[in-house]
């Protein structure tokens, strides 16, 4: 039997390049999300909260990764249940005027190396 006949699991890969147009709004929203997740400052996970807040203040990519939730992308799709997800965010050099800037054939690394659930950084991800 072929893979399509024997497996109900599908790996969906999505790659996007986003422009951060308002870093203050992005980090502010990420900080609000962290506050909602951890509750009042000084609790049991105060150290983890402090690290997460520091990361989203210093790095727009971390702030963005903390707000993106793959579960939200497929949560309303009928007949689909998310079995596992991995995501990360990084700052990249990108020139929107360069016709060769988007080269999907030039992928880095092994496509199966990111099989762990979770995220690519220390920032907690909603979900």
mmCIF file with all atom_site columns, N, CA and C in Angstrom, residues 10 24 28 38 65-66 71 76 78 90 104 117:
data_model
loop_
_atom_site.group_PDB
_atom_site.id
_atom_site.type_symbol
_atom_site.label_atom_id
_atom_site.label_alt_id
_atom_site.label_comp_id
_atom_site.label_asym_id
_atom_site.label_entity_id
_atom_site.label_seq_id
_atom_site.pdbx_PDB_ins_code
_atom_site.Cartn_x
_atom_site.Cartn_y
_atom_site.Cartn_z
_atom_site.occupancy
_atom_site.B_iso_or_equiv
_atom_site.pdbx_formal_charge
_atom_site.auth_seq_id
_atom_site.auth_comp_id
_atom_site.auth_asym_id
_atom_site.auth_atom_id
_atom_site.pdbx_PDB_model_num
ATOM 1  N N  . UNK A 1 10  ? -0.601  13.966 8.278  1.00 0.00 ? 10  UNK A N  1
ATOM 2  C CA . UNK A 1 10  ? -0.098  14.835 7.225  1.00 0.00 ? 10  UNK A CA 1
ATOM 3  C C  . UNK A 1 10  ? 0.813   15.874 7.855  1.00 0.00 ? 10  UNK A C  1
ATOM 4  N N  . UNK A 1 24  ? 6.960   48.145 19.164 1.00 0.00 ? 24  UNK A N  1
ATOM 5  C CA . UNK A 1 24  ? 6.402   48.418 20.489 1.00 0.00 ? 24  UNK A CA 1
ATOM 6  C C  . UNK A 1 24  ? 5.042   47.748 20.659 1.00 0.00 ? 24  UNK A C  1
ATOM 7  N N  . UNK A 1 28  ? 4.452   44.769 23.251 1.00 0.00 ? 28  UNK A N  1
ATOM 8  C CA . UNK A 1 28  ? 3.407   45.052 24.241 1.00 0.00 ? 28  UNK A CA 1
ATOM 9  C C  . UNK A 1 28  ? 2.353   43.964 24.282 1.00 0.00 ? 28  UNK A C  1
ATOM 10 N N  . UNK A 1 38  ? 0.825   33.884 33.077 1.00 0.00 ? 38  UNK A N  1
ATOM 11 C CA . UNK A 1 38  ? 1.472   33.652 34.365 1.00 0.00 ? 38  UNK A CA 1
ATOM 12 C C  . UNK A 1 38  ? 0.723   34.234 35.551 1.00 0.00 ? 38  UNK A C  1
ATOM 13 N N  . UNK A 1 65  ? 7.012   34.800 17.974 1.00 0.00 ? 65  UNK A N  1
ATOM 14 C CA . UNK A 1 65  ? 6.887   33.359 18.241 1.00 0.00 ? 65  UNK A CA 1
ATOM 15 C C  . UNK A 1 65  ? 6.035   33.096 19.479 1.00 0.00 ? 65  UNK A C  1
ATOM 16 N N  . UNK A 1 66  ? 6.081   34.003 20.448 1.00 0.00 ? 66  UNK A N  1
ATOM 17 C CA . UNK A 1 66  ? 5.292   33.792 21.664 1.00 0.00 ? 66  UNK A CA 1
ATOM 18 C C  . UNK A 1 66  ? 3.793   33.986 21.422 1.00 0.00 ? 66  UNK A C  1
ATOM 19 N N  . UNK A 1 71  ? -2.074  25.645 17.021 1.00 0.00 ? 71  UNK A N  1
ATOM 20 C CA . UNK A 1 71  ? -3.357  25.077 17.382 1.00 0.00 ? 71  UNK A CA 1
ATOM 21 C C  . UNK A 1 71  ? -4.494  25.973 16.893 1.00 0.00 ? 71  UNK A C  1
ATOM 22 N N  . UNK A 1 76  ? -10.318 25.160 14.099 1.00 0.00 ? 76  UNK A N  1
ATOM 23 C CA . UNK A 1 76  ? -11.677 25.236 13.561 1.00 0.00 ? 76  UNK A CA 1
ATOM 24 C C  . UNK A 1 76  ? -11.856 24.431 12.281 1.00 0.00 ? 76  UNK A C  1
ATOM 25 N N  . UNK A 1 78  ? -12.772 21.348 10.316 1.00 0.00 ? 78  UNK A N  1
ATOM 26 C CA . UNK A 1 78  ? -13.505 20.114 10.628 1.00 0.00 ? 78  UNK A CA 1
ATOM 27 C C  . UNK A 1 78  ? -12.753 18.865 10.178 1.00 0.00 ? 78  UNK A C  1
ATOM 28 N N  . UNK A 1 90  ? 12.734  33.627 13.618 1.00 0.00 ? 90  UNK A N  1
ATOM 29 C CA . UNK A 1 90  ? 14.081  34.178 13.627 1.00 0.00 ? 90  UNK A CA 1
ATOM 30 C C  . UNK A 1 90  ? 14.126  35.414 12.745 1.00 0.00 ? 90  UNK A C  1
ATOM 31 N N  . UNK A 1 104 ? 12.380  28.482 -2.213 1.00 0.00 ? 104 UNK A N  1
ATOM 32 C CA . UNK A 1 104 ? 11.951  27.342 -1.411 1.00 0.00 ? 104 UNK A CA 1
ATOM 33 C C  . UNK A 1 104 ? 12.817  26.114 -1.630 1.00 0.00 ? 104 UNK A C  1
ATOM 34 N N  . UNK A 1 117 ? 7.490   18.459 19.761 1.00 0.00 ? 117 UNK A N  1
ATOM 35 C CA . UNK A 1 117 ? 6.408   19.397 19.998 1.00 0.00 ? 117 UNK A CA 1
ATOM 36 C C  . UNK A 1 117 ? 6.966   20.584 20.760 1.00 0.00 ? 117 UNK A C  1
#
